[in-house]
mmCIF file of C-alpha atoms in Angstrom:
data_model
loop_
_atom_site.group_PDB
_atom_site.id
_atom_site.type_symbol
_atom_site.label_atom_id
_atom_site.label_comp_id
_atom_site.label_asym_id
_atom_site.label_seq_id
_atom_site.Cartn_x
_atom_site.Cartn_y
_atom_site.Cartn_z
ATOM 1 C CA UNK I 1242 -15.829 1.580 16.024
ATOM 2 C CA UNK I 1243 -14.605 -1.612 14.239
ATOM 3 C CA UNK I 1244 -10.738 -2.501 14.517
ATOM 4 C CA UNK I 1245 -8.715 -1.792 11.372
ATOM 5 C CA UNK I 1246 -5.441 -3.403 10.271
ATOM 6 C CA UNK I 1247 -3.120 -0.572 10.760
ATOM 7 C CA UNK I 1248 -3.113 2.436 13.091
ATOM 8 C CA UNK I 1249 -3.030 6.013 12.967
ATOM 9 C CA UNK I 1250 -0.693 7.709 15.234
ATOM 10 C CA UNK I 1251 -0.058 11.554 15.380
ATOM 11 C CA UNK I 1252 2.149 13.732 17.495
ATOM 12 C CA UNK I 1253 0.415 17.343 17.936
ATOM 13 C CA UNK I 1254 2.027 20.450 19.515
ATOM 14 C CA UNK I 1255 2.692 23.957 18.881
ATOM 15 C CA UNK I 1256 5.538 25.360 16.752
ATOM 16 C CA UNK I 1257 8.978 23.930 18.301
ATOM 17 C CA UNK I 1258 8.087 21.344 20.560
ATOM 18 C CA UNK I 1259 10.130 18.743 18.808
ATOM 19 C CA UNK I 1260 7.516 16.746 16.780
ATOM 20 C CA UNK I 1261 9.809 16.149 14.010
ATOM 21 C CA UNK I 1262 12.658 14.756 16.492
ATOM 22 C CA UNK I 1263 10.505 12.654 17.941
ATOM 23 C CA UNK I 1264 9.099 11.321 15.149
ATOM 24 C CA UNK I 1265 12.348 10.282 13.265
ATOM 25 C CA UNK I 1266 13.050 8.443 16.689
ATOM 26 C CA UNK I 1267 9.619 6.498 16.539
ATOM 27 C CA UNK I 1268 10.069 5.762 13.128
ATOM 28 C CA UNK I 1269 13.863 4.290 13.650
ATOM 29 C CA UNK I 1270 12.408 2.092 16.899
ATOM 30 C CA UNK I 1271 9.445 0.653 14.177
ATOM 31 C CA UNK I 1272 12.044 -0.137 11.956
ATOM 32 C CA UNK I 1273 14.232 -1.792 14.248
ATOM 33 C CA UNK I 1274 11.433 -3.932 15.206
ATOM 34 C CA UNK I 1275 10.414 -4.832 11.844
ATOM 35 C CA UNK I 1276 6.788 -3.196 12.105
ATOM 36 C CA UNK I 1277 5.943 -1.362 8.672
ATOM 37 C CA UNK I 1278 4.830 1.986 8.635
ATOM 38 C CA UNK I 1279 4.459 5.223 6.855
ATOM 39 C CA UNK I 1280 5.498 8.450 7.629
ATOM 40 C CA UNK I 1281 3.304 11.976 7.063
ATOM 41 C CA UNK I 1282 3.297 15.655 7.897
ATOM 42 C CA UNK I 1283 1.510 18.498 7.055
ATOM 43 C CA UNK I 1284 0.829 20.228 4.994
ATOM 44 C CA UNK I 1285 2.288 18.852 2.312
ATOM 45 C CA UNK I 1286 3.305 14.517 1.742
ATOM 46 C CA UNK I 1287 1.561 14.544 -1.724
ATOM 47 C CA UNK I 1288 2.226 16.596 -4.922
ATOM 48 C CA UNK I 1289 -0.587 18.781 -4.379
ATOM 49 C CA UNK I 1290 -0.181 19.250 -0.421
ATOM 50 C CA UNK I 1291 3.949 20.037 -1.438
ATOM 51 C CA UNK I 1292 2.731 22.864 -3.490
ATOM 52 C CA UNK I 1293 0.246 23.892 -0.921
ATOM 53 C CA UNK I 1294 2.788 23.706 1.924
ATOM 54 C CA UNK I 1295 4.564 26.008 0.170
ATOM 55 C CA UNK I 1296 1.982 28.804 -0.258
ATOM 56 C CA UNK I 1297 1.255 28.646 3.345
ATOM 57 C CA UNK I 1298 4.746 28.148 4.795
ATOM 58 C CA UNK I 1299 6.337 30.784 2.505
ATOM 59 C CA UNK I 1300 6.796 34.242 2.603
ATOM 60 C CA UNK I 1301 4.546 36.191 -0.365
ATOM 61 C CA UNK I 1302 1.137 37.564 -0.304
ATOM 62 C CA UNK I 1303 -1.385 36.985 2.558
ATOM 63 C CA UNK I 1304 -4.576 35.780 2.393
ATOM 64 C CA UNK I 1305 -7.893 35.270 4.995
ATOM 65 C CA UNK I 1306 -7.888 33.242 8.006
ATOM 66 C CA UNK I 1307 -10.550 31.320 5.948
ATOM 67 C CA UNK I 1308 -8.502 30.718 2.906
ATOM 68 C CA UNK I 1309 -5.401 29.331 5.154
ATOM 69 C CA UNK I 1310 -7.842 27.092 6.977
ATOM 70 C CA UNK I 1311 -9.034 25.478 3.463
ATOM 71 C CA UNK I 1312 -6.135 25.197 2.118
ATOM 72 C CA UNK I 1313 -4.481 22.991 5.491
ATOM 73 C CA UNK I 1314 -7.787 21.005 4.586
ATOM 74 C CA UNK I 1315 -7.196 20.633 0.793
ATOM 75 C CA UNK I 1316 -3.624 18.999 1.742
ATOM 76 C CA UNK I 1317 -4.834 16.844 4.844
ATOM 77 C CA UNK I 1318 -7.804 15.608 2.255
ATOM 78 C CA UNK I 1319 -5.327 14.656 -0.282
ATOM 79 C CA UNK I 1320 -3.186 13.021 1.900
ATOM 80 C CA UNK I 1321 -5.960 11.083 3.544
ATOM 81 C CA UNK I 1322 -6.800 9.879 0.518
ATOM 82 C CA UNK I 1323 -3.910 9.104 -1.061
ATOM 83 C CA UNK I 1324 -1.912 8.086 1.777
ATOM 84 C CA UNK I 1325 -2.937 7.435 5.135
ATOM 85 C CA UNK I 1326 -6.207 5.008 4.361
ATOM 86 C CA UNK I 1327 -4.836 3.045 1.869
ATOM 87 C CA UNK I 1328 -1.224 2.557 4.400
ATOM 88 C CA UNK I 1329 -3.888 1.661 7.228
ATOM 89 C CA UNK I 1330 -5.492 -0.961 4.863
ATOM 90 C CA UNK I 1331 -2.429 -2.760 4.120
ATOM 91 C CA UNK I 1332 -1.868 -2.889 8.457
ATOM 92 C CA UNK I 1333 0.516 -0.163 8.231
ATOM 93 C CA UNK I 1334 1.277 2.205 10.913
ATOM 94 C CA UNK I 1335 1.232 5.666 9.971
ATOM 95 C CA UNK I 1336 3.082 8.252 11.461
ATOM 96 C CA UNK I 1337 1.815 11.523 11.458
ATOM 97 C CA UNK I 1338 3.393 15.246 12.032
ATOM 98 C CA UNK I 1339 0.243 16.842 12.831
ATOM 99 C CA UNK I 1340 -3.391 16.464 11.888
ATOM 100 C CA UNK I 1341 -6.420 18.094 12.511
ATOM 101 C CA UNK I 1342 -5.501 18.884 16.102
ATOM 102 C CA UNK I 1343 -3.295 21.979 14.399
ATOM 103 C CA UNK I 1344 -6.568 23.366 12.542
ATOM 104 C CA UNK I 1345 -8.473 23.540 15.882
ATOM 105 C CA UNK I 1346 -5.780 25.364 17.175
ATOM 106 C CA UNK I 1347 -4.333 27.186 14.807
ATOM 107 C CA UNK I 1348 -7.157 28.289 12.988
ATOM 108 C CA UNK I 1349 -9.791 28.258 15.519
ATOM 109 C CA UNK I 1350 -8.397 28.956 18.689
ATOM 110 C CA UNK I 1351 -5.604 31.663 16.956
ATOM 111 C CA UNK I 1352 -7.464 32.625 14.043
ATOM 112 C CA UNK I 1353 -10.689 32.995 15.227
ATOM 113 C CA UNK I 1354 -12.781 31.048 13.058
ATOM 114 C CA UNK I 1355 -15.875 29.620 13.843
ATOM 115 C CA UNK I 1356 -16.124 26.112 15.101
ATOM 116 C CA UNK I 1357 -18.834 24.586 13.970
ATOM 117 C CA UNK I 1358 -17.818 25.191 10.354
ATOM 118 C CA UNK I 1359 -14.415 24.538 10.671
ATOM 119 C CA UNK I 1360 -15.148 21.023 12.696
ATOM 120 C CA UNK I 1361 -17.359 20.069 9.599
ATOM 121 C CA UNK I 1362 -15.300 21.100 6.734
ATOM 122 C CA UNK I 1363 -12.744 19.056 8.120
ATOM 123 C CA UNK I 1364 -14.742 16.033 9.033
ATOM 124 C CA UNK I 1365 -15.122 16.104 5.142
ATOM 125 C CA UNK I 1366 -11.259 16.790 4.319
ATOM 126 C CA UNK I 1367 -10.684 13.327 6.412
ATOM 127 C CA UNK I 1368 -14.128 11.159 5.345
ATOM 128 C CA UNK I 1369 -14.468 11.126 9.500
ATOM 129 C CA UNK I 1370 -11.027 9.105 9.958
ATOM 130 C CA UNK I 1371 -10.354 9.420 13.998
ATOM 131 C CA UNK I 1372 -6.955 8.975 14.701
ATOM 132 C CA UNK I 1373 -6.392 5.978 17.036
ATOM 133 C CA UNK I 1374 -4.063 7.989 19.254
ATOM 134 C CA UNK I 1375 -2.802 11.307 19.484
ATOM 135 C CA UNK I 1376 0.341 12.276 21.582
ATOM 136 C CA UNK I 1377 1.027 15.798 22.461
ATOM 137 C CA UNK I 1378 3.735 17.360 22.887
ATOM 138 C CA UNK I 1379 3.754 20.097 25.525
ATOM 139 C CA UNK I 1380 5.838 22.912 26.044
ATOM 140 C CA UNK I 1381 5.715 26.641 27.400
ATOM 141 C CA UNK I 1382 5.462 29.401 24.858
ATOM 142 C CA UNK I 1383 8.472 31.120 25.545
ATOM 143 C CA UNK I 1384 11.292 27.817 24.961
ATOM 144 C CA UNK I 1385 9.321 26.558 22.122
ATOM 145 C CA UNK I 1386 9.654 29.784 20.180
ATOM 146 C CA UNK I 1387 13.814 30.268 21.818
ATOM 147 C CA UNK I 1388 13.663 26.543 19.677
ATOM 148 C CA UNK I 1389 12.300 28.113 16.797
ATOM 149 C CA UNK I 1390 14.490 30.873 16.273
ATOM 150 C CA UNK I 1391 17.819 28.625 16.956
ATOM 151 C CA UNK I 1392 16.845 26.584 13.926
ATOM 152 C CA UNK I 1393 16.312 29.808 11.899
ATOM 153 C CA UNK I 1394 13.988 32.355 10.265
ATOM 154 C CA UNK I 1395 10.653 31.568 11.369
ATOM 155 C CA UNK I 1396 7.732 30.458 8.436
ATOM 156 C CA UNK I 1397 4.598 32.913 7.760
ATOM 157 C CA UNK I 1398 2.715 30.520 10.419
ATOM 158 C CA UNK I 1399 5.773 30.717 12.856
ATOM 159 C CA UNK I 1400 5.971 34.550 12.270
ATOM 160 C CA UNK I 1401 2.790 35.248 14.101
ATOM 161 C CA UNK I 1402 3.071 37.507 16.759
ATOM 162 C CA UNK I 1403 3.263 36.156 20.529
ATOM 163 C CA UNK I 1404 -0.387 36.336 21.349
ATOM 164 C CA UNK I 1405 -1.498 34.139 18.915
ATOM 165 C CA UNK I 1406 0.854 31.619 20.147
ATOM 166 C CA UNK I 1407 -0.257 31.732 23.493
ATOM 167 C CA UNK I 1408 -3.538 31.114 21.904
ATOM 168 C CA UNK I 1409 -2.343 28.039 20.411
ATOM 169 C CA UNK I 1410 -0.989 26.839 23.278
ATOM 170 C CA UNK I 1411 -3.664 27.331 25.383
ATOM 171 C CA UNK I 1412 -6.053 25.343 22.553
ATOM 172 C CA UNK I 1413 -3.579 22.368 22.862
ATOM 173 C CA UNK I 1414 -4.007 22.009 26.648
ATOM 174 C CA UNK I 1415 -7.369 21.995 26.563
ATOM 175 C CA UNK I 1416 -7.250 19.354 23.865
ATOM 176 C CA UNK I 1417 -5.596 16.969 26.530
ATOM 177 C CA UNK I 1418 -8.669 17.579 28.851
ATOM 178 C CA UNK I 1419 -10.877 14.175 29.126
ATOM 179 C CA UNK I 1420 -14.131 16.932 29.260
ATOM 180 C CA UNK I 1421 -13.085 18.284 25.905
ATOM 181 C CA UNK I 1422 -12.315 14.754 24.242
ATOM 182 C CA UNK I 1423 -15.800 13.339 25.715
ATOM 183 C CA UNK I 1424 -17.101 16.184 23.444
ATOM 184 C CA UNK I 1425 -14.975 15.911 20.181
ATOM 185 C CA UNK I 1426 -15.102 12.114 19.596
ATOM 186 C CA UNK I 1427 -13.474 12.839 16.429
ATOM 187 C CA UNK I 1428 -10.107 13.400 18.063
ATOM 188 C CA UNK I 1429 -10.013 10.133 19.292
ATOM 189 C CA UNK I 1430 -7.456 9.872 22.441
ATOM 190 C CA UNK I 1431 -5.200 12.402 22.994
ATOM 191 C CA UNK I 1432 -2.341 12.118 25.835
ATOM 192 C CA UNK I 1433 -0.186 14.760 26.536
ATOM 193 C CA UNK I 1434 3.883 14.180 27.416
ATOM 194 C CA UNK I 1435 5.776 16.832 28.731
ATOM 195 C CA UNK I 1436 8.520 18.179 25.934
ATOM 196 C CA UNK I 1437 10.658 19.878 28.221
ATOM 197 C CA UNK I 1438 12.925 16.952 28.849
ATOM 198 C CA UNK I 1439 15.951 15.942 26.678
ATOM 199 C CA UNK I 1440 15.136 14.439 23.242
ATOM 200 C CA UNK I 1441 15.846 10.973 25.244
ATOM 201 C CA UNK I 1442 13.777 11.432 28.333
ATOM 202 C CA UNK I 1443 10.866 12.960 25.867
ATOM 203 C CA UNK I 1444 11.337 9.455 23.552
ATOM 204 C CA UNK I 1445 10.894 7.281 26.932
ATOM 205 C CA UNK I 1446 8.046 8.948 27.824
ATOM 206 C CA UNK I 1447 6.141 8.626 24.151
ATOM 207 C CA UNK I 1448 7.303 4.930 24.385
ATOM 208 C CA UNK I 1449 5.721 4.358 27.797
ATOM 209 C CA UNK I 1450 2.520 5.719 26.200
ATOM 210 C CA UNK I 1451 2.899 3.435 23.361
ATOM 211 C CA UNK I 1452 3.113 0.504 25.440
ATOM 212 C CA UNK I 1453 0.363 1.317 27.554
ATOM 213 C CA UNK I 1454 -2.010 1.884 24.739
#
């Protein structure tokens, strides 16, 4: 793969394993240094992915595990798009709150959708962009839900019951298995940091990971 300007950093993990937190402090040690970058999550970060977040973050009517999958692809391909390749063109970093880790565990792993079709409809959602490093959060079930519920009533995604959490989980450790990267070149690298630490000792450790990539 040929070198591009900018990079493409994303911090994965199941629901409350402080991606957000340690994202804002990434973004505040980039801007200290004077290094540009651009900040994402998703769903949502355009127009159309706002409006999208909102169906499938909400409370309302359900819908298939099928329909929820294309819909977190709809948003990630307009954000792609519209965002993330042009900010990687200019030699930005970008900053990402999830990517297409979350639909291989979310949707595959805890929905049960098939992977072959769900690996392809998203290598056409991101026109086969492979993050240059992923960093993922870790954390057991059990606290990352007790973090959940402290910061409130849980979204429809959030609201799942426990055992498709534990499925989730389970997906994200195997993601930080070298085996399972060797055979999903499309995730690109993908080290896994231990969340269980304060927000300080978490931010050393995704800095020491930094440095060494």
């Amino acid at each position: 793969m040929t070198a591009r300007p900018g990079k493409l950093i994303v911090l994965e993990g199941a629901e409350g394993v402080g991606k957000t937190t340690q994202l804002r402090r990434l973004a505040e040690t980039l801007t200290a240094r004077g290094i540009p970058f651009l900040g994402v999550r998703e769903p949502g970060g355009t127009a159309i992915g706002n409006q999208i977040r909102r169906l499938l973050l909400e409370p309302g009517p359900g819908f298939s595990p099928r329909t929820e999958a294309l819909l977190f692809m709809a948003s990630r391909a307009e954000l792609v798009e519209r965002d993330i390749v042009p900010a990687i063109a200019r030699g930005d970093v970008v900053l990402a709150d999830r990517f297409f880790l979350s639909t291989y565990a979310y949707q595959i792993a805890g929905r049960g959708l098939p992977e072959g079709e769900v690996t392809a409809a998203n290598r056409f959602a991101t026109g086969a962009l492979v993050p240059d490093l992923t960093i993922l959060l870790r954390l057991s079930v059990a606290a990352a839900l007790a973090r959940t519920d402290s910061r409130g009533a849980r979204d429809r995604i959030e609201a799942a019951d426990d055992a498709f959490h534990h499925r989730v989980a389970a997906a994200f450790d195997r993601f930080a298995d070298p085996v399972w990267q060797s055979r999903h070149p499309e995730s690109g690298p993908v080290i896994a940091v231990d969340a269980a630490g304060s927000v300080d000792e978490v931010a050393a450790a995704i800095y020491a990971v930094l440095e060494q990539r």
